[in-house]
Coordinates of C-alpha atoms in Angstrom, one line a residue:
X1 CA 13.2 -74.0 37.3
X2 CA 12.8 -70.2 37.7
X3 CA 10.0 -68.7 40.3
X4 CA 8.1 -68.1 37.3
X5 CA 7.7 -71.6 36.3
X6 CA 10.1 -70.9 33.1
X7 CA 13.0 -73.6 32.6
X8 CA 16.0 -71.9 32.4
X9 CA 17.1 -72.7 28.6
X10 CA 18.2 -70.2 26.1
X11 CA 16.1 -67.4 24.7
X12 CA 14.0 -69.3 21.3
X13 CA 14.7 -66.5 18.8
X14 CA 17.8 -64.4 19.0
X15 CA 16.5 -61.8 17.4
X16 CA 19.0 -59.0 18.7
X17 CA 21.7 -60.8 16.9
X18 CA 22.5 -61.3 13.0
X19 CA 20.5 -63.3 10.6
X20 CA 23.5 -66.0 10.3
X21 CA 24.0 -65.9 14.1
X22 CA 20.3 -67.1 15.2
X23 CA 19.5 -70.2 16.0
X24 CA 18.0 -72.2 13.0
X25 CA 14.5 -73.6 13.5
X26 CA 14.7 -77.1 14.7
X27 CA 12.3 -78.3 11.9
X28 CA 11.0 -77.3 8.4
X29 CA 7.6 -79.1 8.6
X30 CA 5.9 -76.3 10.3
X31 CA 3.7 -74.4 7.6
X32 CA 6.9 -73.6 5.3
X33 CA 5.2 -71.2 3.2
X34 CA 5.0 -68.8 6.5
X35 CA 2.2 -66.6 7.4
X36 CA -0.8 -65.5 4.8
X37 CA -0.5 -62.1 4.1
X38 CA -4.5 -61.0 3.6
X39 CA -4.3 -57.3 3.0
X40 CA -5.2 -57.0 -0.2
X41 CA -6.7 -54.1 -2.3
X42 CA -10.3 -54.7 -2.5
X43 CA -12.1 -53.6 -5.8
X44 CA -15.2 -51.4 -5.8
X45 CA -18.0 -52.0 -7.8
X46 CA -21.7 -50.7 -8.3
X47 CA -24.9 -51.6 -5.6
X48 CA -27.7 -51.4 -6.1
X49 CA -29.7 -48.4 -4.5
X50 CA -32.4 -49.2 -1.6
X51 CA -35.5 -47.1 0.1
X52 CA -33.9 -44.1 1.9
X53 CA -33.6 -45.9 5.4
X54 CA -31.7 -44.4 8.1
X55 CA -29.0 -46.3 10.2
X56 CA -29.3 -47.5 13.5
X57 CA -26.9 -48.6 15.8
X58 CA -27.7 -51.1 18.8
X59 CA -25.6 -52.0 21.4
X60 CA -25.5 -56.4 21.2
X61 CA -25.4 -56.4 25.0
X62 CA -28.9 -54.5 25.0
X63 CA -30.7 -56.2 22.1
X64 CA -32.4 -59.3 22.1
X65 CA -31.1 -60.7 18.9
X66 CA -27.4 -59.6 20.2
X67 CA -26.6 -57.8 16.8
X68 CA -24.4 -55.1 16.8
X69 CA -25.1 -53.4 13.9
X70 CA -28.7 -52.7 12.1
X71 CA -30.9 -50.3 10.2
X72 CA -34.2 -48.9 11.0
X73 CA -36.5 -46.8 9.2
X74 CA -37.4 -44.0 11.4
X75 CA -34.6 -44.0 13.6
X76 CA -32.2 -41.4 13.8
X77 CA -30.5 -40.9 16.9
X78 CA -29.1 -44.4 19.0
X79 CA -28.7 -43.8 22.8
X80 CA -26.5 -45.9 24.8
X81 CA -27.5 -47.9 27.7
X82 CA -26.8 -45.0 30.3
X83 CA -29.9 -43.2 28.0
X84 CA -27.4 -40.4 26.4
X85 CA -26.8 -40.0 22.6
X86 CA -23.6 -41.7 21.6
X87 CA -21.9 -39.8 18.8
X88 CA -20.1 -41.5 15.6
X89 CA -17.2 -42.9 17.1
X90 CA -14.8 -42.6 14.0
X91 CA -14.5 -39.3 12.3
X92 CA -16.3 -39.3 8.7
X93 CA -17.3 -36.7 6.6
X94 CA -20.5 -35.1 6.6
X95 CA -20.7 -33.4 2.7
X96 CA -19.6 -35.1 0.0
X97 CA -19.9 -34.3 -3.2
X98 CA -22.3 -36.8 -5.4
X99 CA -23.3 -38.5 -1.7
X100 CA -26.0 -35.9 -0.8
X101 CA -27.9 -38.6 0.7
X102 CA -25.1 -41.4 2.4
X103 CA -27.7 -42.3 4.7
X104 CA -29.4 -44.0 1.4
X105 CA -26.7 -45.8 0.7
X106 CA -25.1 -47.0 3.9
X107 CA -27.2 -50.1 3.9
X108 CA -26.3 -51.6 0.6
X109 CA -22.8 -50.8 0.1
X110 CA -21.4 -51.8 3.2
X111 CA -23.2 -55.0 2.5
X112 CA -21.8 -55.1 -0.7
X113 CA -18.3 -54.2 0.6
X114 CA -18.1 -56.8 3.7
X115 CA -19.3 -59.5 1.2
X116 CA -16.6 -58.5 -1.1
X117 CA -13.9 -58.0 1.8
X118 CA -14.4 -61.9 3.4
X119 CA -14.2 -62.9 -0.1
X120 CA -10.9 -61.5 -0.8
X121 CA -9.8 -62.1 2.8
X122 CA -10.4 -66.0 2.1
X123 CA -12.7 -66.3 5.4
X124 CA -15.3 -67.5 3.0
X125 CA -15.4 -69.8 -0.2
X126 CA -19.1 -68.6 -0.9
X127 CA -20.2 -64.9 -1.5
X128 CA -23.9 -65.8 -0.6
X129 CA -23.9 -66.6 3.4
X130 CA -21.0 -63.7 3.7
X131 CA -23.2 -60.9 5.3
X132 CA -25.0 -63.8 7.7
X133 CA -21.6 -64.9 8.6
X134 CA -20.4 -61.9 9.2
X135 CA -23.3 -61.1 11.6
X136 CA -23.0 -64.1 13.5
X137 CA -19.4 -62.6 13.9
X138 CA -20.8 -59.9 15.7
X139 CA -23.3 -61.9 17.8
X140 CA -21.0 -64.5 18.9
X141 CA -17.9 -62.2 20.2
X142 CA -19.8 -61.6 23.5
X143 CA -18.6 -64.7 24.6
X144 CA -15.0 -64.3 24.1
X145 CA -14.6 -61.2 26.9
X146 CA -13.9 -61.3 30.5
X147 CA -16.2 -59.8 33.3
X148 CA -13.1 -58.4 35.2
X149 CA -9.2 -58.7 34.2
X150 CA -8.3 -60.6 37.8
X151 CA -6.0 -63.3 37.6
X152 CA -5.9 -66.2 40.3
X153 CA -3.8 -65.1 43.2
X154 CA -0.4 -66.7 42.5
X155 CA -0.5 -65.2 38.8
X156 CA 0.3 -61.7 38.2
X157 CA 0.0 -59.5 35.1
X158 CA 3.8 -59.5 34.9
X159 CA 3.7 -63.2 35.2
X160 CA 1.2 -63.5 32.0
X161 CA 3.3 -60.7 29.9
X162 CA 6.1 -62.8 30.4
X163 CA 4.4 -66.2 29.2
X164 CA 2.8 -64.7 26.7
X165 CA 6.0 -63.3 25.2
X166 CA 7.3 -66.8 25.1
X167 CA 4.2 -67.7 23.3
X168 CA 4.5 -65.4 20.7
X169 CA 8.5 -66.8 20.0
X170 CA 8.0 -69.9 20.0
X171 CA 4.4 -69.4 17.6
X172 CA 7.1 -66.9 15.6
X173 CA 9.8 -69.4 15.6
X174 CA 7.2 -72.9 14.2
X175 CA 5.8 -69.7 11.5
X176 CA 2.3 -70.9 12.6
X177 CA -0.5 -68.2 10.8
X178 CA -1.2 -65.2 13.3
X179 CA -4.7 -66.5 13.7
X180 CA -3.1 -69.3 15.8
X181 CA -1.6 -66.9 18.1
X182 CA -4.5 -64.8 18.8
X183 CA -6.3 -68.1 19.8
X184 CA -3.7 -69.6 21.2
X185 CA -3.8 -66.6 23.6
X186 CA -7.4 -66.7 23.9
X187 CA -7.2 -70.2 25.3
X188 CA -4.9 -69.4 27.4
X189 CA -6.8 -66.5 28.8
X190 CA -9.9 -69.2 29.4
X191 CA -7.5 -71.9 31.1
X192 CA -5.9 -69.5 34.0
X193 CA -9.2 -69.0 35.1
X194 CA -10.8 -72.6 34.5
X195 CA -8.0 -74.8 35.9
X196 CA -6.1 -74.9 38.5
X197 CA -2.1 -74.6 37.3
X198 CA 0.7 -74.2 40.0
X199 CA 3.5 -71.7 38.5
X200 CA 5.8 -74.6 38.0
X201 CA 3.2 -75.6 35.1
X202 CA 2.5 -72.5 33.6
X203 CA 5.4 -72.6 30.5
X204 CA 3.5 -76.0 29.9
X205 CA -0.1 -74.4 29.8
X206 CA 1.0 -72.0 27.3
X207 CA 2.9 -74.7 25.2
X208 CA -0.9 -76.9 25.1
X209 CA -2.9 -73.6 24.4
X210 CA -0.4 -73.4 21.1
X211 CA -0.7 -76.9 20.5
X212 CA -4.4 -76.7 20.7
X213 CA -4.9 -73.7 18.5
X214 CA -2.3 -74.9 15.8
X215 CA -4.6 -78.0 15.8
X216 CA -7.4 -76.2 14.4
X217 CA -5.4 -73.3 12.5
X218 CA -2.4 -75.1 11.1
X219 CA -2.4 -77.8 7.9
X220 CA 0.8 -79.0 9.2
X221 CA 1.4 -79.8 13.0
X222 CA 4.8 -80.1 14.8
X223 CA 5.7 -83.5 16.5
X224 CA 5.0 -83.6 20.7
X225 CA 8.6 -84.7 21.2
X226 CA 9.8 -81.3 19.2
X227 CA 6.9 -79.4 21.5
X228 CA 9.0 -80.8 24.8
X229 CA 12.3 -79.9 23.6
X230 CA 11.3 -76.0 23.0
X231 CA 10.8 -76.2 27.0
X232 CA 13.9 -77.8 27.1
X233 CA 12.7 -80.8 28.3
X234 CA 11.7 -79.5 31.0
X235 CA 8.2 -81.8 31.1
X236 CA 7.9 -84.5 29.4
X237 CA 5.2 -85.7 26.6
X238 CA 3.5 -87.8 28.8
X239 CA 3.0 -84.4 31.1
X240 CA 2.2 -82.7 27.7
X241 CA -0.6 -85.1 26.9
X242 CA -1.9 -84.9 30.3
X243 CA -2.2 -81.2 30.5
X244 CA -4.4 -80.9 27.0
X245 CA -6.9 -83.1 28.1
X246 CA -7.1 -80.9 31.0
X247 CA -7.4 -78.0 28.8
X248 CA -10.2 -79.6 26.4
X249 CA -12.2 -80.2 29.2
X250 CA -12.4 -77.1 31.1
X251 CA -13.1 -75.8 27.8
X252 CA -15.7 -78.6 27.1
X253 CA -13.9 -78.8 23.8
X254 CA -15.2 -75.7 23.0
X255 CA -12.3 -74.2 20.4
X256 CA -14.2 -71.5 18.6
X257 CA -13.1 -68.1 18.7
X258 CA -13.5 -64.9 16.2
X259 CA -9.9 -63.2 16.4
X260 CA -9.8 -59.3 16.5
X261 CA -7.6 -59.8 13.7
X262 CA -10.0 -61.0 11.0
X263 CA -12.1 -57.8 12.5
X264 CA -9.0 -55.8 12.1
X265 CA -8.2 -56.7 8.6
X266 CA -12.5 -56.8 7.5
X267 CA -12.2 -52.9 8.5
X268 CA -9.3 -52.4 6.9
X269 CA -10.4 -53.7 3.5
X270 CA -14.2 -52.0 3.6
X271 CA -12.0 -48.5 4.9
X272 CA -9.2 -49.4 2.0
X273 CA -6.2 -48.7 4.1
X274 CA -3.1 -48.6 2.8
X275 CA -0.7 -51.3 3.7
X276 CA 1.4 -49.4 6.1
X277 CA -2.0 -48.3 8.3
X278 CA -3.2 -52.2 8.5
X279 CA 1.0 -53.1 9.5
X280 CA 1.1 -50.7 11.8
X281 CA -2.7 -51.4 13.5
X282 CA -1.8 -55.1 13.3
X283 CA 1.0 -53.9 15.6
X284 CA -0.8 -52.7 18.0
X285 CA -3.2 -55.3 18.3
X286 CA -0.6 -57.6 18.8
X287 CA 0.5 -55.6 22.0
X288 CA -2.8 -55.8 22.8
X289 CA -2.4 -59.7 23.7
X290 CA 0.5 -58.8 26.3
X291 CA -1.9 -56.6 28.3
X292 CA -3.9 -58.6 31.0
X293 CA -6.2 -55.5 31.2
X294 CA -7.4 -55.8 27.3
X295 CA -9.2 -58.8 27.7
X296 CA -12.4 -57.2 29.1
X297 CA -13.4 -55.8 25.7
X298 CA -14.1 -57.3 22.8
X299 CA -12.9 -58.1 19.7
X300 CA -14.5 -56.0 17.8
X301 CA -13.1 -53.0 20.1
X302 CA -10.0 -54.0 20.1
X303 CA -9.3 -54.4 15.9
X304 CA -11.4 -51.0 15.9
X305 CA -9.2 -48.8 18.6
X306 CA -6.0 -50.7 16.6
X307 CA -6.9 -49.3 13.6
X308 CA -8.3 -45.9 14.5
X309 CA -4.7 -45.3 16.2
X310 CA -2.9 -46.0 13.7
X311 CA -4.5 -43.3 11.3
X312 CA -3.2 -41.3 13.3
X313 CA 0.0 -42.3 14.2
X314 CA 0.9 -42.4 10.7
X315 CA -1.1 -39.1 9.4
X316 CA -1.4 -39.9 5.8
X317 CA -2.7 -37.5 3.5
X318 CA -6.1 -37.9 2.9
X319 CA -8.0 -38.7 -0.1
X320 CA -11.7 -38.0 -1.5
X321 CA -12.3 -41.9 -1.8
X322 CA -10.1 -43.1 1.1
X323 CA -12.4 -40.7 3.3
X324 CA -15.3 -42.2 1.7
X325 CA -14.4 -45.6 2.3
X326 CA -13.5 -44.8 5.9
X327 CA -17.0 -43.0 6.7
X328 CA -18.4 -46.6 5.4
X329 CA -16.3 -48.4 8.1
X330 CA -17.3 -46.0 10.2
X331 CA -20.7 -46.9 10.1
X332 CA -20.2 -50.0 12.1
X333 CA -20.9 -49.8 15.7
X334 CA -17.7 -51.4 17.2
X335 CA -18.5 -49.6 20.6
X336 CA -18.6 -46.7 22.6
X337 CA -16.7 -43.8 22.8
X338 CA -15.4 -44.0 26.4
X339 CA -14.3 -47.9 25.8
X340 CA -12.4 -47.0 22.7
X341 CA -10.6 -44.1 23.8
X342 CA -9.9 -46.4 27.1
X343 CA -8.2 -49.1 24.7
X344 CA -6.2 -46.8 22.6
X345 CA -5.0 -45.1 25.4
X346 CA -4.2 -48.5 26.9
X347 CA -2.4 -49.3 23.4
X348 CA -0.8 -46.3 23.2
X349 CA 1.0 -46.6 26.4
X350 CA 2.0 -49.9 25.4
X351 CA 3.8 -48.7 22.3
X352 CA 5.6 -46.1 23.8
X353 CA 7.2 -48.4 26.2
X354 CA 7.7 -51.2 23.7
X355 CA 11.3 -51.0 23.0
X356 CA 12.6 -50.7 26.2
X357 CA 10.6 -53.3 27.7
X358 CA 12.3 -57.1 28.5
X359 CA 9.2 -58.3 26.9
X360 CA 10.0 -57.1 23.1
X361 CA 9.4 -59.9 21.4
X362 CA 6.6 -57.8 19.1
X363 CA 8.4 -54.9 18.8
X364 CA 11.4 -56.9 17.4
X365 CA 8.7 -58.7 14.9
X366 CA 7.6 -55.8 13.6
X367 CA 10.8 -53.7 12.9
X368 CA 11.7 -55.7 9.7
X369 CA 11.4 -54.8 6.4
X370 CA 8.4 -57.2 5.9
X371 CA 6.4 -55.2 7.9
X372 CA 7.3 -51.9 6.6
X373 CA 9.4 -51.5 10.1
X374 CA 6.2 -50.1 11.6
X375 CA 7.5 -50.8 15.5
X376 CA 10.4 -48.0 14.8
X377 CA 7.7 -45.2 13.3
X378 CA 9.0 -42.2 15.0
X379 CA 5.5 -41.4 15.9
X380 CA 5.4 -44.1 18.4
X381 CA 8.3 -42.7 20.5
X382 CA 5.9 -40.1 21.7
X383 CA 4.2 -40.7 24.7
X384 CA 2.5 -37.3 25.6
X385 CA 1.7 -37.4 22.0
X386 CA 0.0 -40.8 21.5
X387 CA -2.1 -39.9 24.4
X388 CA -3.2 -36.8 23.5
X389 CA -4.6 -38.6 20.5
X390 CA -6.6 -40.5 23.2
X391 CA -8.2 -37.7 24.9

C-alpha cells in the first residue's frame, strides 16, 4: 500500500499505448451504449412579445426567495452586495438591427429558449414545469459549494488530484454517463470533510462515492466483486459494504446534486455553440474537478467561466445570430465579475499545465477524435496568453 492509500496495481487505462495494446474492460455490462452525447442544435421559434420590462439581476445569496435570475419593472441598474454596480459579465451586443428594444424581449425568449433547451437536453419529459425546474436549479446550487477549500489535515490537494484522477479512469474505463462523475466527485468532496477516513482508506472512499452516484445515474450497475478487483483486491466487499453505509449517513442519504455540466450544456444550447466550443468548455470543466480550490463556487460559475473561456480559446468567427443568441445567455446572472475571472484564471492555469502533468487522465480523454481533440488546441499551450484572457 502506497503512503497515499493507493494499492500498487497497474495503471486502469493505458491510454499512452495503442488501441490493441490496452487492457480490455473487464466487463461489457456497464452502460454499453457509452456516454449520451446532449449537444444538440436547438431550433428557434417565435415568442410571444411581453410589456417592455427591464431585467434585473439578483444575487441568490442576498434575496430572500434565493433566485438568481429575475425581472423587474423599474429596475435598471443591479448592485452587488459590496453596493457597486456590477456590469454584464459576458460580452453581448448593444445595437442590433431589428432588436431596438432587447430589453422587451429578454423575458420571453430566454423562457422560451431554456424550455426548449431541457427539452432537447432530455432533463425533462414535460415542456410545462421546464422554467420552474430550471429555477429551482438555480435556488438549490447554494448548497452544493464549500465555505473554504481546506481539507482535513492528513489530506492534501495533491492527495485529492491524485484520487480524483483514479476516479475519473476507472468512471472512463465502466463508460458510466459524465453526470456520474461530476457527482461522484461531489460526494466525494462532502465525505472528506463529513467522515473520518485514514489515508489507507481513501482509494476505497472514492471507489463508494462512484458506486453511490452510478446507483442513481446508471440503468446498469457493475457487480461489488468487479468494484474490489479494480482496487486490486486491495479491500474486500465486506469493507466495500461497510464504507457506503458510512457514506449514506453522513450524507443523511441525501444524493441530490445539480452538475455544472447540465448548466454547462443549458448555456450552451440557449447561446447555440458550435460543437467544438461546448467540447472544448466541457474540457475545462472537467479540469475543474481536479482543482481542490474550485469547489468554493458554484455550479453555475463554474459551467459559465468553462464556457466563456472557451470562446475565446477557440476565436471563431462570429455571426449576427450566434451573437444574438449569446447576448440571450448572457442575460443570466451566473455571478460576478471578480469570481468568474478568478475561475477562468484558475482553469486556465490548469490547461496549460495539463499535458505535462502525472495526473493527465483528462487531457488524454479529450485528445481523441470523438471530442474533436480539443485537449491538443494549440491555443491551450499558451500560458501568458490564456491569462491574459483572464485579466
Amino acid at each position: 500500500m502506497a503512503r497515499t492509500g493507493f494499492c500498487d496495481s497497474k495503471a486502469l487505462l493505458d491510454l499512452h499505448k495503442k488501441a490493441d495494446e490496452r487492457r480490455a474492460p473487464l466487463r461489457t455490462w456497464a452502460n454499453a451504449c457509452g456516454p449520451i452525447d446532449r449537444c444538440q442544435p436547438v431550433e428557434v421559434e417565435e415568442s410571444k412579445m411581453e410589456p417592455e420590462r427591464r431585467w434585473e439581476r439578483r444575487p441568490s445569496a442576498h434575496t430572500s426567495e434565493v433566485i438568481i435570475m429575475g425581472f423587474h419593472e423599474d429596475s435598471r441598474t443591479c448592485k452587488a452586495a459590496d453596493g457597486c454596480v456590477e456590469a454584464p459579465v459576458l460580452p453581448y451586443l448593444h445595437s442590433m438591427q431589428g432588436l431596438h428594444s432587447l430589453h422587451t424581449l429578454v423575458p420571453s425568449l430566454l423562457r422560451h429558449e431554456v424550455e426548449i433547451a431541457l427539452e432537447n437536453l432530455d432533463l425533462i419529459w414535460d415542456r410545462t414545469y421546464a422554467w420552474d425546474m430550471f429555477l429551482d436549479m438555480m435556488r438549490t446550487q447554494m448548497q452544493y459549494s464549500f465555505p473554504n477549500a481546506d481539507l482535513p489535515r492528513q489530506f492534501t490537494d495533491a492527495t485529492r488530484a491524485i484520487l480524483v484522477e483514479w476516479i475519473i479512469q476507472v468512471h472512463e474505463l465502466l463508460q458510466f454517463q459524465e453526470e456520474t462523475l461530476y457527482l461522484a466527485i461531489h460526494l466525494l468532496n462532502h465525505s472528506l470533510r463529513q467522515l473520518k477516513v485514514s489515508v489507507a482508506n481513501l482509494q476505497l472512499l472514492g471507489m463508494v462515492c462512484l458506486f453511490l452516484a452510478a446507483k442513481k445515474e446508471e440503468s446498469l450497475l457493475p457487480e461489488v466483486s468487479a468494484l474490489c478487483s479494480l482496487m486490486d483486491h486491495a479491500y474486500t466487499k465486506h469493507q466495500l459494504l461497510r464504507m457506503e453505509r458510512k457514506v449514506l449517513c453522513a450524507l443523511k442519504f441525501d444524493l441530490s446534486f445539480s452538475p455544472p455540466l447540465h448548466f454547462l450544456l443549458l448555456f450552451a444550447s440557449v447561446a447555440r455553440c458550435s460543437a467544438t466550443v461546448v467540447w472544448m468548455a466541457r474540457y475545462l470543466l472537467e479540469l475543474s474537478v481536479l482543482e481542490a480550490q474550485c469547489v468554493v463556487f458554484l455550479p453555475v460559475q463554474l459551467a459559465g467561466a468553462a464556457l466563456w473561456l472557451a470562446r475565446h480559446v477557440l476565436q471563431e468567427c462570429p455571426t449576427p445570430e450566434g451573437e444574438a443568441a449569446w447576448c440571450l445567455a448572457s442575460s443570466i446572472h451566473v455571478g460576478s465579475e471578480p469570481t468568474l475571472l478568478r475561475i477562468m484564471h484558475i482553469l486556465a492555469t490548469a490547461a496549460a499545465k495539463a499535458s505535462s502533468q502525472e495526473t493527465c487522465a483528462t487531457f488524454i480523454k479529450y485528445s481523441s477524435s470523438k471530442t474533436l481533440q480539443v485537449s491538443r488546441h494549440p491555443g491551450l499551450n499558451n500560458a501568458a496568453g490564456l491569462l491574459s484572457v483572464c485579466s
